[in-house]
Structure formats: C-alpha cells, structure tokens
XYZ file of C-alpha atoms in Angstrom:
154
model
C -2.273 6.445 15.642
C -1.306 8.236 18.775
C 1.510 8.750 21.176
C 0.966 8.321 24.890
C 3.214 9.253 27.733
C 4.183 6.300 29.857
C 3.887 6.537 33.637
C 7.688 6.668 33.715
C 9.073 9.964 35.036
C 11.308 10.312 31.958
C 8.166 11.112 29.914
C 9.174 8.618 27.234
C 6.686 8.256 24.422
C 5.067 4.938 23.483
C 3.792 4.717 19.918
C 0.303 3.195 19.846
C -1.818 2.321 16.821
C -5.492 2.650 17.714
C -8.602 1.584 15.795
C -11.636 3.684 14.945
C -14.987 2.679 13.458
C -13.654 2.751 9.891
C -10.600 0.602 10.700
C -12.327 -2.010 12.889
C -12.647 -4.670 10.130
C -8.963 -4.203 9.218
C -7.721 -4.628 12.794
C -10.113 -7.490 13.585
C -8.678 -9.369 10.594
C -5.106 -8.426 11.562
C -5.642 -9.939 15.020
C -6.500 -13.181 13.199
C -3.442 -12.994 10.929
C -5.263 -11.807 7.795
C -4.328 -8.763 5.742
C -7.340 -6.941 4.338
C -7.187 -4.793 1.219
C -9.925 -2.987 -0.697
C -11.771 -4.093 -3.837
C -14.148 -2.192 -6.076
C -17.426 -4.127 -6.440
C -17.977 -2.529 -9.863
C -14.643 -3.049 -11.638
C -12.957 -5.583 -9.279
C -9.804 -3.447 -9.052
C -7.810 -3.912 -5.803
C -6.534 -1.030 -3.678
C -4.334 -0.589 -0.618
C -6.171 -0.657 2.743
C -6.187 3.121 3.236
C -8.039 3.880 -0.029
C -11.793 4.378 0.373
C -13.121 4.983 -3.156
C -12.434 3.604 -6.608
C -11.411 5.824 -9.492
C -14.998 5.424 -10.723
C -16.355 6.775 -7.416
C -17.598 3.437 -6.041
C -17.141 2.790 -2.347
C -14.641 -0.024 -1.824
C -15.204 -3.248 0.105
C -12.782 -5.169 2.328
C -11.248 -8.368 0.884
C -8.686 -10.780 2.313
C -5.303 -10.587 0.604
C -2.990 -13.560 0.094
C -0.367 -11.900 2.269
C 2.383 -12.292 -0.310
C 4.262 -9.530 -2.079
C 7.445 -8.560 -3.865
C 9.799 -5.863 -2.661
C 9.759 -2.751 -4.866
C 12.143 -0.469 -2.967
C 13.511 0.171 0.519
C 15.493 2.649 2.584
C 17.145 2.862 5.974
C 15.389 5.318 8.285
C 18.034 7.137 10.314
C 15.529 9.279 12.231
C 14.735 8.253 15.817
C 12.733 5.027 15.761
C 9.132 5.131 16.988
C 9.588 1.644 18.472
C 12.468 -0.697 19.229
C 10.284 -3.437 17.706
C 10.900 -1.891 14.265
C 14.694 -1.867 14.421
C 16.720 -3.526 11.702
C 18.932 -6.545 12.181
C 21.360 -6.346 15.105
C 19.405 -3.396 16.507
C 20.360 -1.145 13.603
C 18.183 1.625 12.185
C 14.745 0.602 10.900
C 14.339 -0.441 7.282
C 11.203 0.768 5.518
C 9.956 -0.241 2.116
C 7.286 -0.467 -0.510
C 5.951 -3.871 -1.481
C 3.682 -4.844 -4.344
C 1.002 -7.189 -3.092
C 0.231 -10.254 -5.219
C -3.160 -8.646 -5.911
C -1.465 -5.525 -7.366
C -1.642 -2.648 -4.852
C 1.530 -1.199 -3.407
C 1.862 -0.804 0.370
C 4.269 1.234 2.456
C 5.637 -0.978 5.208
C 8.214 -1.536 7.898
C 10.705 -4.367 7.375
C 11.703 -5.094 10.992
C 14.639 -7.315 11.816
C 16.215 -7.196 8.360
C 19.427 -5.725 7.073
C 19.142 -3.411 4.068
C 22.192 -5.165 2.600
C 20.250 -8.455 2.426
C 17.444 -6.998 0.292
C 17.033 -6.906 -3.487
C 14.436 -5.735 -5.998
C 11.740 -8.342 -6.554
C 12.495 -10.239 -3.337
C 9.558 -12.454 -2.284
C 7.945 -11.154 0.904
C 5.145 -12.235 3.225
C 3.041 -10.353 5.733
C 3.450 -10.649 9.474
C 1.639 -8.662 12.149
C 3.297 -6.677 14.886
C 1.518 -4.956 17.774
C 3.527 -1.916 18.779
C 3.320 -1.570 22.534
C -0.264 -2.159 23.594
C -1.715 -1.028 20.258
C -3.376 -2.802 17.380
C -1.356 -5.245 15.232
C -0.028 -3.658 12.054
C 1.146 -5.426 8.905
C 4.895 -5.575 8.351
C 6.703 -7.614 5.737
C 9.603 -10.058 5.904
C 11.547 -11.906 3.224
C 9.872 -15.229 2.476
C 13.227 -17.032 2.454
C 13.700 -16.032 6.123
C 10.176 -17.307 6.904
C 10.786 -20.608 5.117
C 14.117 -21.139 6.920
C 12.615 -20.423 10.363
C 9.703 -22.815 9.648
C 12.199 -25.571 8.717
C 14.051 -25.089 12.013
C 10.918 -25.881 14.062
C-alpha cells in the first residue's frame, strides 16, 4: 500500500493498493472476482490471506474462498477517510468490521456504503471488490440482503 501525491497543486493524497510478487496471485484472483485465502497442505486448516505459515510451520497455499461470511463486529471510523469510496451510507464516516469467512478465518474489512445502525451480529455478508483510485481491487464486504435486493431490481 502506498500514498501518492496527485498532480493537483493542493497536494492531496490518493490511497493506492499496489501488488508485489507475494501478493500477485491474490490480486489476479481479485480482478476476476475471487477471494483467495490460505490453506495448510498438511492439516487443511484455513487462514486469512495475510498469513504465510501454519501453526505447524508448513508454508500455506492459496485457495479460492466461497466469498460468504458472517459479521462478527464493526465500528465507525471517525478519523479522516483514506478514500471517499469507503464512506458509509449517505457519505457518513466509514464503517469497518471483522467478518468470519464461511471457511473459518476472520478478516478485517471495510463495509462501504452501509450504515452502522443497519448492522447486527451474525449478519450474512458477501465479498465485493473495490479498486481504490488506480490501485488493485481489495475485498470489502456487504450485507447479503442488500446484494439480494439489488439483484432482484435488475
């Protein structure tokens, strides 16, 4: 992740997520709408994407996740937002949270476009991908009920 100055004379900062060699498989999958997590080839335990080694010392492998989760907890972030794309509903402060993936690992995530008042423990969530500025797409989560309703409107 990096911040770059825009050519604008106000020296505003644009938050950019950039790939490196280790993250290339993750971001390639994200561009195709797939969330990758890690799995231990020895014990088959799943881990969040940022974890590199199993508790037993084995190097982890990338695996596609279902992209579904339940909401564990959330908070409103009143610090300056790194991107307007992450703002809550009605342009309010960003909502951040922790979700438990269907496979078991917990992930820290942004919950863009939602109101904290509409959330509840155990709420069904699904992954979406959001490219901040010109950077790589990152996983964010949204309530599944919102996804289902928007699909029905199409």
